[in-house]
Tab-separated table of C-alpha atoms and ligand atoms in Angstrom:
chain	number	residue	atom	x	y	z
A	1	UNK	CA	19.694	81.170	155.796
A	2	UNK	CA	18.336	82.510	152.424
A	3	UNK	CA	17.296	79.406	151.397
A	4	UNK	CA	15.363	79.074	153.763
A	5	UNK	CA	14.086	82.177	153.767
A	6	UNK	CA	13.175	82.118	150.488
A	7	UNK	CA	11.287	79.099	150.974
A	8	UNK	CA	8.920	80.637	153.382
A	9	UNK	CA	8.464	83.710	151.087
A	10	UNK	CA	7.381	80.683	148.518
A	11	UNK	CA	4.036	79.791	150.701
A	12	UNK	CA	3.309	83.630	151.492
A	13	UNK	CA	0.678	84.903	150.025
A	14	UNK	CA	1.711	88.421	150.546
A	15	UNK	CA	4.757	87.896	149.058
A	16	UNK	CA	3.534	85.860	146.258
A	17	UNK	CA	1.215	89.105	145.478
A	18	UNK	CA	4.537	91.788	146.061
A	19	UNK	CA	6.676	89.612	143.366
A	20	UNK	CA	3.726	88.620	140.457
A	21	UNK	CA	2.868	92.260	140.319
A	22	UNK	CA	6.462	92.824	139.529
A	23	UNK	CA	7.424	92.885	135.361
A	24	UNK	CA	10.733	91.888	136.378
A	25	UNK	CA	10.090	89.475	138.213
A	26	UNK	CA	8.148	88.142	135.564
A	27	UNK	CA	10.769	88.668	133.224
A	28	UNK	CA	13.132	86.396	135.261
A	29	UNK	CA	10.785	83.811	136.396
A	30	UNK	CA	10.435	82.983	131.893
A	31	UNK	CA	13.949	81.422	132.303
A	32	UNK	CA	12.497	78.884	134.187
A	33	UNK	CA	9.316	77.938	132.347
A	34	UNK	CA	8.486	77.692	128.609
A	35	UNK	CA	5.617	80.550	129.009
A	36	UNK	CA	2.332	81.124	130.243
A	37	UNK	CA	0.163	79.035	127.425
A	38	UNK	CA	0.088	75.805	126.763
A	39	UNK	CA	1.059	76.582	123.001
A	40	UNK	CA	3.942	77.967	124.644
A	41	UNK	CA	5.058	75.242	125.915
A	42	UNK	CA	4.114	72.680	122.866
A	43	UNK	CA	6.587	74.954	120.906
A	44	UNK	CA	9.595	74.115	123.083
A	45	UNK	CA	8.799	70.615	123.346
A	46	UNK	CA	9.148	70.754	119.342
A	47	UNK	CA	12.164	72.097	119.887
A	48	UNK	CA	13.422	69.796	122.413
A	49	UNK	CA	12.582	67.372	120.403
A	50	UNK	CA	14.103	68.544	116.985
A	51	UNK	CA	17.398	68.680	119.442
A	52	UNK	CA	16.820	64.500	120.578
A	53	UNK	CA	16.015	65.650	123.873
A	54	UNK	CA	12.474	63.984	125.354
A	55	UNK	CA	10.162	66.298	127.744
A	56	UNK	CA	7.870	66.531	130.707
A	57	UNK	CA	5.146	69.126	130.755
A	58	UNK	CA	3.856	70.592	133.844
A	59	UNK	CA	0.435	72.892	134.314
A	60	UNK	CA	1.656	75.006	137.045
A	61	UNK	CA	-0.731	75.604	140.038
A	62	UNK	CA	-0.294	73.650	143.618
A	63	UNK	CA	-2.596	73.657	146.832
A	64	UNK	CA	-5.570	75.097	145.172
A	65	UNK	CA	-8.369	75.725	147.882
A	66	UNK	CA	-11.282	75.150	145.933
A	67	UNK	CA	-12.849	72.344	143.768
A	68	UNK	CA	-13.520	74.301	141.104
A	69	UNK	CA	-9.737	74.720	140.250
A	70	UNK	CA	-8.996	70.472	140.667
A	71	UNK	CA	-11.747	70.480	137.479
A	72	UNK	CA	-9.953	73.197	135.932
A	73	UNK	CA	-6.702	71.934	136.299
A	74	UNK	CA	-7.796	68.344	135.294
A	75	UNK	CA	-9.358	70.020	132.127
A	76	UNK	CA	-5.781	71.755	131.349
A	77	UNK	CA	-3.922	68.469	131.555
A	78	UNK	CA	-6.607	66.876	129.201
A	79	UNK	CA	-5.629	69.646	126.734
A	80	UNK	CA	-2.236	69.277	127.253
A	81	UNK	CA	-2.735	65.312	126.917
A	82	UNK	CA	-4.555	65.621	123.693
A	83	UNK	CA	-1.754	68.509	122.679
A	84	UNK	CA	1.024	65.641	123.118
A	85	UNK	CA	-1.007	63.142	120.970
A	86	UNK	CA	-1.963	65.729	118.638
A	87	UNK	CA	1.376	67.195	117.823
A	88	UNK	CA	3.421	63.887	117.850
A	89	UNK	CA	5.557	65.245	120.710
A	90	UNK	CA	8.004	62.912	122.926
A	91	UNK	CA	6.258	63.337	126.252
A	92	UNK	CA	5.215	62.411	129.624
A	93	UNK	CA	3.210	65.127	131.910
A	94	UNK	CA	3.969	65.828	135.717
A	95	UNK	CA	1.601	67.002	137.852
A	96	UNK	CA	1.384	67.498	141.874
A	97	UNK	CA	-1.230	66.364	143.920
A	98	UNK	CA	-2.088	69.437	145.550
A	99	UNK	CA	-3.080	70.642	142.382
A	100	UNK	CA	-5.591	68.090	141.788
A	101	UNK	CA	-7.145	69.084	145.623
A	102	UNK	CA	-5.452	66.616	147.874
A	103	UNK	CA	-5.896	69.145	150.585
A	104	UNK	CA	-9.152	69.180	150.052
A	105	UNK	CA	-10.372	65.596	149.404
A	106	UNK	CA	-8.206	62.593	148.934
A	107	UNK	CA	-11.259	60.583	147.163
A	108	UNK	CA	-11.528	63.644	144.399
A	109	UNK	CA	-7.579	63.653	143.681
A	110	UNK	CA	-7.423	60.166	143.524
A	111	UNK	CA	-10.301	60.085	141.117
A	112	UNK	CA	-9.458	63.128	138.888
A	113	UNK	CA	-5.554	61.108	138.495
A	114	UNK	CA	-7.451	57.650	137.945
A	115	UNK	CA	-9.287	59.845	134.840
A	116	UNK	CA	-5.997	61.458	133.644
A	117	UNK	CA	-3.813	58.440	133.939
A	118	UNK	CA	-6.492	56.351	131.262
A	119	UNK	CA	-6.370	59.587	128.874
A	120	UNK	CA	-2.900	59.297	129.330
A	121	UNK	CA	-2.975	55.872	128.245
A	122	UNK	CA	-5.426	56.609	125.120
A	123	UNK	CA	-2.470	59.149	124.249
A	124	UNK	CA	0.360	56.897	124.166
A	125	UNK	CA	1.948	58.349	127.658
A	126	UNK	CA	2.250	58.134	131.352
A	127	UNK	CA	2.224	60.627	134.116
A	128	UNK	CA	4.517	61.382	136.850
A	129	UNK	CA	3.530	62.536	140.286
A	130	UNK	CA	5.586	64.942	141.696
A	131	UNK	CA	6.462	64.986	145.101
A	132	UNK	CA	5.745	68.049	147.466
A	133	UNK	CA	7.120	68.729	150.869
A	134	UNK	CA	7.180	65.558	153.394
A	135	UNK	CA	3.847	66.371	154.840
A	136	UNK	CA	2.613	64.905	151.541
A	137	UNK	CA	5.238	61.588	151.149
A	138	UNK	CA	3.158	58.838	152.490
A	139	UNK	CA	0.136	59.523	151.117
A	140	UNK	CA	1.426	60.390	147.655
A	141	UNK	CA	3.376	57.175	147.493
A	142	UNK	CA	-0.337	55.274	149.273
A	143	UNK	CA	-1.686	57.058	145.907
A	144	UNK	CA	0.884	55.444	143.708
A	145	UNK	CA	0.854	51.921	144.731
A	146	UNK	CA	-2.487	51.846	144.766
A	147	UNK	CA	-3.042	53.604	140.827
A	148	UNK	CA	-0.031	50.796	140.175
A	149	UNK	CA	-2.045	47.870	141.707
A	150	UNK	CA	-5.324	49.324	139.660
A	151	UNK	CA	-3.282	48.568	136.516
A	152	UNK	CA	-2.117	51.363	135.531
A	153	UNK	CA	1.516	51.032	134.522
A	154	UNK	CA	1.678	54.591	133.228
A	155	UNK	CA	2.461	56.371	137.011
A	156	UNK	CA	5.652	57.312	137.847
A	157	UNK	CA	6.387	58.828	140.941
A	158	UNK	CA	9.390	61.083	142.293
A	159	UNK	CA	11.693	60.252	145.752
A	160	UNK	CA	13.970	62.984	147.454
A	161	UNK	CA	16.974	61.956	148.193
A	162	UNK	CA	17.073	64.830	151.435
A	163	UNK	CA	14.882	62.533	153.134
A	164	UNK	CA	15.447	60.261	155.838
A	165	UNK	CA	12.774	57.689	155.033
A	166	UNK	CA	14.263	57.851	151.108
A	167	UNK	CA	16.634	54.996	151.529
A	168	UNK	CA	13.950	52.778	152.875
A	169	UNK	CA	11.419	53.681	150.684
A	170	UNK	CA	13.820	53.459	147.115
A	171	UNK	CA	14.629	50.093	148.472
A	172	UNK	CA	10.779	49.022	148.612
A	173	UNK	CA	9.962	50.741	145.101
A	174	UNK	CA	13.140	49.341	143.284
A	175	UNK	CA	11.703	45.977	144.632
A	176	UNK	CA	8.150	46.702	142.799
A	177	UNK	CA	9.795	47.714	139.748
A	178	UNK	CA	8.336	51.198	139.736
A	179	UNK	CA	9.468	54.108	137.890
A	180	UNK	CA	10.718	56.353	140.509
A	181	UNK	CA	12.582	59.820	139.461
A	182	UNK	CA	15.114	60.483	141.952
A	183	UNK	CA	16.003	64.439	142.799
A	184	UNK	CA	17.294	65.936	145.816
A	185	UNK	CA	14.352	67.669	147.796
A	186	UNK	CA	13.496	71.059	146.890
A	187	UNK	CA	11.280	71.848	149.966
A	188	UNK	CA	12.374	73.240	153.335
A	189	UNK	CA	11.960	70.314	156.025
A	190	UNK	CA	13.277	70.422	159.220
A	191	UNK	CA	16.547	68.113	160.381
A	192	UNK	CA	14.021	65.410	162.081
A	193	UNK	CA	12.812	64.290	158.673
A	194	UNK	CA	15.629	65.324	156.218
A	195	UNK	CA	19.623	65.167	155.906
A	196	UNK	CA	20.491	68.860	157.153
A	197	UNK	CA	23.611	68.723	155.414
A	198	UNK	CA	24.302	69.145	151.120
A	199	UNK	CA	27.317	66.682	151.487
A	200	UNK	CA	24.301	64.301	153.465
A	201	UNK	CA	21.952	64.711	151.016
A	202	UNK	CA	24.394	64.009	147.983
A	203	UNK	CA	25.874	60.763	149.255
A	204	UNK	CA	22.272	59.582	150.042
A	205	UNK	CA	21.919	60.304	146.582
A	206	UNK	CA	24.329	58.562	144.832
A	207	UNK	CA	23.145	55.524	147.277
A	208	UNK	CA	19.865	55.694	146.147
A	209	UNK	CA	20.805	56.399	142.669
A	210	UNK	CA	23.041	52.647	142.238
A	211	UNK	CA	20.173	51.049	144.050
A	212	UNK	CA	17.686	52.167	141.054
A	213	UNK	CA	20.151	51.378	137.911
A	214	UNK	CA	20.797	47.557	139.616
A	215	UNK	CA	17.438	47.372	139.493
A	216	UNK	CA	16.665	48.414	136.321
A	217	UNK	CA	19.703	46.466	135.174
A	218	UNK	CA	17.654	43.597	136.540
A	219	UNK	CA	15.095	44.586	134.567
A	220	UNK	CA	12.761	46.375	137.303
A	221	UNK	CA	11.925	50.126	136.494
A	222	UNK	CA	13.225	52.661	134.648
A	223	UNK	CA	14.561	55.454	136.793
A	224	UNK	CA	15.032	59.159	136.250
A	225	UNK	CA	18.377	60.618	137.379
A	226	UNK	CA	17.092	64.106	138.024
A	227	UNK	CA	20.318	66.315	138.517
A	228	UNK	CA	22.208	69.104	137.470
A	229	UNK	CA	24.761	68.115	139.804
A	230	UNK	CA	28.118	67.212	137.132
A	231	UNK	CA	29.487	64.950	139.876
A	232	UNK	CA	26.347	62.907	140.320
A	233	UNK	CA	25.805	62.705	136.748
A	234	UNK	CA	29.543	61.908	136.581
A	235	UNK	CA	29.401	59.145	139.148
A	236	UNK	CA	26.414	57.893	136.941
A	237	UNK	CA	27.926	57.434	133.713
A	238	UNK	CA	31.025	56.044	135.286
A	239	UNK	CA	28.788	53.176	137.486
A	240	UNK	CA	26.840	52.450	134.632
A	241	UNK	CA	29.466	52.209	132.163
A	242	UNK	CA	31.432	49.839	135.349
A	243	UNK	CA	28.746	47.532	135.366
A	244	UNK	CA	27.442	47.258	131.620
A	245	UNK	CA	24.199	49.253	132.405
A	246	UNK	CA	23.336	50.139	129.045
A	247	UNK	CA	22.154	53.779	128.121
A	248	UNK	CA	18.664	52.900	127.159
A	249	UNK	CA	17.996	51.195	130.522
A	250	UNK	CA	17.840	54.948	132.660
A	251	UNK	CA	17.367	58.342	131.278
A	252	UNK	CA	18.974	62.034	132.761
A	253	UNK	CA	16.486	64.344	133.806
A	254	UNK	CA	16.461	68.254	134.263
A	255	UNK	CA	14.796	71.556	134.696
A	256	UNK	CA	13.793	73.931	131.274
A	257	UNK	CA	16.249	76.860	131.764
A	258	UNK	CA	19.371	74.644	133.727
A	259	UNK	CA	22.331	73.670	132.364
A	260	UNK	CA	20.870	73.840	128.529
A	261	UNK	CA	24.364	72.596	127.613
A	262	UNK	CA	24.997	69.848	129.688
A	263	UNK	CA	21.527	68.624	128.693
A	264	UNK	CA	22.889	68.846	124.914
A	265	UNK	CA	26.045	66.780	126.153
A	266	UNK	CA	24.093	63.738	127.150
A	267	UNK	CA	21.938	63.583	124.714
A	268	UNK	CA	24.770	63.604	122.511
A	269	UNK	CA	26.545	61.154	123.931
A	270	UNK	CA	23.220	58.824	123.296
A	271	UNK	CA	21.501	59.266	126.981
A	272	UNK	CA	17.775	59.522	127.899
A	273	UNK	CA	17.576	63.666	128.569
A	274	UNK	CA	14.229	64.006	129.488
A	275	UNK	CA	14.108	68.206	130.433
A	276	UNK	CA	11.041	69.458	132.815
A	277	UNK	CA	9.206	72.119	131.180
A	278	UNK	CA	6.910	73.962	133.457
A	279	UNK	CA	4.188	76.234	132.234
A	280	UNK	CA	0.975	78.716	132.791
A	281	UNK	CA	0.455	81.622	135.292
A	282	UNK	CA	0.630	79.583	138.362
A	283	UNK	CA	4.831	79.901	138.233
A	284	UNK	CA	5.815	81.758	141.887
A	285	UNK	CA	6.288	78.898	143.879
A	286	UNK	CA	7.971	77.333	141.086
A	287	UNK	CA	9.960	80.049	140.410
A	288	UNK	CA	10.852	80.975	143.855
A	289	UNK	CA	12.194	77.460	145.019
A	290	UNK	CA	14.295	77.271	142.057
A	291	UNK	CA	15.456	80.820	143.200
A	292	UNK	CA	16.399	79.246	146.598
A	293	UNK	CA	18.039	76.562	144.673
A	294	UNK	CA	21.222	78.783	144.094
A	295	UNK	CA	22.036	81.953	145.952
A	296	UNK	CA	23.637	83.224	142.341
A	297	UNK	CA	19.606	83.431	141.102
A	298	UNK	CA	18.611	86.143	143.511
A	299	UNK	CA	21.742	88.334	141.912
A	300	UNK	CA	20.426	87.744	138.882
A	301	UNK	CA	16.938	88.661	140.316
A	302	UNK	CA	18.005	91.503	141.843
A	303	UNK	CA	19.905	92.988	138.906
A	304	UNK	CA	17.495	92.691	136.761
A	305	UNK	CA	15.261	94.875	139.245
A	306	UNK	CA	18.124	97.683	139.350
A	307	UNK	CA	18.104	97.545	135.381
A	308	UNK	CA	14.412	98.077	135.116
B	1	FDA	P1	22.393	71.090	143.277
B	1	FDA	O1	21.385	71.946	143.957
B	1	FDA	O2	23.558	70.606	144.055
B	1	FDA	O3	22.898	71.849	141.989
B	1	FDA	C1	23.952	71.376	141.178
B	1	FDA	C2	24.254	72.436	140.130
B	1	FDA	O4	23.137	72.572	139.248
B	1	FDA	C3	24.446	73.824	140.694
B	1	FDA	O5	25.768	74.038	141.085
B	1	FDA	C4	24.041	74.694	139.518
B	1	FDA	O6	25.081	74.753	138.563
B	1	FDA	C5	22.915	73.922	138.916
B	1	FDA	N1	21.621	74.337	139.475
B	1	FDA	C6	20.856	73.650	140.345
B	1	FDA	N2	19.710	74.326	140.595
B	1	FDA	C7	19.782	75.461	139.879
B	1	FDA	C8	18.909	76.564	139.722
B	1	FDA	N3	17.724	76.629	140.356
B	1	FDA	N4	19.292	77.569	138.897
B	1	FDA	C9	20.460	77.520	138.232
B	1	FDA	N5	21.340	76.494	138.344
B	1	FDA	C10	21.004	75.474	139.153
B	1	FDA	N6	12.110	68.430	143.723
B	1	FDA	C11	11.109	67.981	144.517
B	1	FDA	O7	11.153	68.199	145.728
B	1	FDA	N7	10.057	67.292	143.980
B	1	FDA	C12	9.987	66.998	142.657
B	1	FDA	O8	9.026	66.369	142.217
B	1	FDA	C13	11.043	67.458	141.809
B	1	FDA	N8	11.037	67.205	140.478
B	1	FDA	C14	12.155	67.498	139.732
B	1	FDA	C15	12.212	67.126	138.391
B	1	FDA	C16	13.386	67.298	137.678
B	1	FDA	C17	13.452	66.842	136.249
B	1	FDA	C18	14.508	67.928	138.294
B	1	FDA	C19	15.801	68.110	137.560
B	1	FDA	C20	14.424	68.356	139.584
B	1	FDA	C21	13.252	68.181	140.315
B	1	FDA	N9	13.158	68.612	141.623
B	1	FDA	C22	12.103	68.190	142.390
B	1	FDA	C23	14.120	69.616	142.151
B	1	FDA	C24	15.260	68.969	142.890
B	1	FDA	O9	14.811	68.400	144.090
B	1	FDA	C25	16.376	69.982	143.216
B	1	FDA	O10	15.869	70.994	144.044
B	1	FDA	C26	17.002	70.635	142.000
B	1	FDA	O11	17.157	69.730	140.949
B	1	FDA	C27	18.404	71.202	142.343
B	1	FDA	O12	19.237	70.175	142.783
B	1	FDA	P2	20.407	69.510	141.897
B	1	FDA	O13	20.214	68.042	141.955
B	1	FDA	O14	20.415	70.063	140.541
B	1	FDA	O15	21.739	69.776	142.686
């Protein structure tokens, strides 16, 4: 029930212009991303880094209306780009298609990623599309396989494990060998298209999850375990360590701001830890679906109003 009302209050605009007015809820939201800048962000990369833990950078912003903002937005991942190569930072970017205008024309998103995936290239790294809400699956993975068949070897793309269509479709892309991050679904979608039930969703999961590390095993892709979930992660280092997967054939992934430690654990123990670190002013959506994420987050949100 809050979930899902919280993800409605994510795509209301009225609401989006009650809570970014709010310091506090400003306040809160900086636990989940690095900042508002992009030097921001560049700084805790460094530090990532220093700690042996790799990143990916996001520009916040999604559905823009206009395509004025797909140039702007394409101009801040240049930046950021030439910030990675710059600084020497371990790095891929993830971006969503929304915020490069799908909504507006698929030719000028296709085009703008086409640009940003040969920068990326020139700067020694690769891009990851996001995935949005299922509205947006087929034609983000038509995108994909069709920026992989161009020759660029530099997309990655993401698959939600809440989906019903997920099991067919990590099947397909473990068969291409493409580099699929594999998370749980962080959009509200109705029980025609997606697993209604947690316990659903993180069995399809772990499915999914063994299908990607044979194949990479195999030598096909290199897949992103994108969890906070201990038991998943669990499950993963036990099948992996079963069947002589070795650690530098699959990284961990997870958000800036969740489960810091845990994130420290694996890359201690000589995992991949590749941490999401979202930035700019663009963060309510962002911030409001990891908010609906766990229950325990509005507490904390509310508190921190009462303390103002
Ligand atoms: P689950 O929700 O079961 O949480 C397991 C535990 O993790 C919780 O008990 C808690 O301890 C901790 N935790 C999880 N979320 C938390 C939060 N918000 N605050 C504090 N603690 C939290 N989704 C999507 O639809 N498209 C995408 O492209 C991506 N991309 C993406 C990249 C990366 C690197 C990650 C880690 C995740 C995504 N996601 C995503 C989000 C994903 O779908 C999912 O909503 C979240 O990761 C939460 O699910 P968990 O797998 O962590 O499990």
């Amino acid at each position: 029930m809050l979930r899902n009302l919280i993800l409605y209050l994510s795509r209301a605009s009225w609401a989006r212009r009650i809570v970014t007015h709010w310091g506090v809820a400003r306040r809160v939201a900086l636990r989940f991303v690095a900042g508002e800048t992009e030097a921001q962000a560049v700084e805790a990369v460094r530090r990532l880094n220093a700690d042996g833990l790799t990143a990916t950078l996001d520009v916040l912003g999604e559905s823009i209306t206009a395509e004025e903002q797909a140039h702007e937005m394409a101009r801040a991942y240049v930046s950021l780009l030439d910030a990675v190569h710059a600084n020497g930072l371990e790095a891929t970017v993830s971006l969503k298609l929304t915020s490069l205008g799908l909504d507006l024309s698929q030719a000028l998103c296709e085009d703008t990623l086409r640009d940003l995936l040969a920068h990326a290239a020139e700067c020694g790294t690769s891009i990851t599309i996001d995935m949005e809400d299922s509205s947006y699956t087929e034609r983000t993975l038509a995108i994909f396989r069709k920026l992989r068949a161009q020759g660029f070897d530099n997309v990655r793309t993401v698959i939600q494990a809440a989906l019903y269509r997920s099991e067919e479709d990590i099947e397909q892309l473990a068969g291409e060998g493409a580099g699929i991050r594999l998370c749980k679904g962080a959009y509200k979608e109705p029980p025609s298209v997606a697993h209604p039930k947690k316990s659903d969703v993180d069995a399809a999961y772990v499915r999914e999850m063994k299908v990607l590390l044979d194949a990479a095993f195999q030598g096909r892709g290199y897949p992103g375990i994108a969890t906070h979930d201990e038991a998943i992660i669990n499950e993963a280092r036990r099948y992996t360590a079963a069947q002589g997967i070795p650690a530098d054939g699959f990284e961990f992934q997870m958000l800036h701001g969740i489960r810091d430690g845990l994130q420290r654990e694996l890359a201690g123990e000589g995992y991949g830890m590749r941490v999401y670190v979202p930035f700019g002013t663009q963060w309510y959506p962002y911030f409001m679906r990891r908010l609906a994420e766990r229950p325990a987050n509005v507490w904390f949100f509310v508190s921190n109003f009462f303390k103002r």
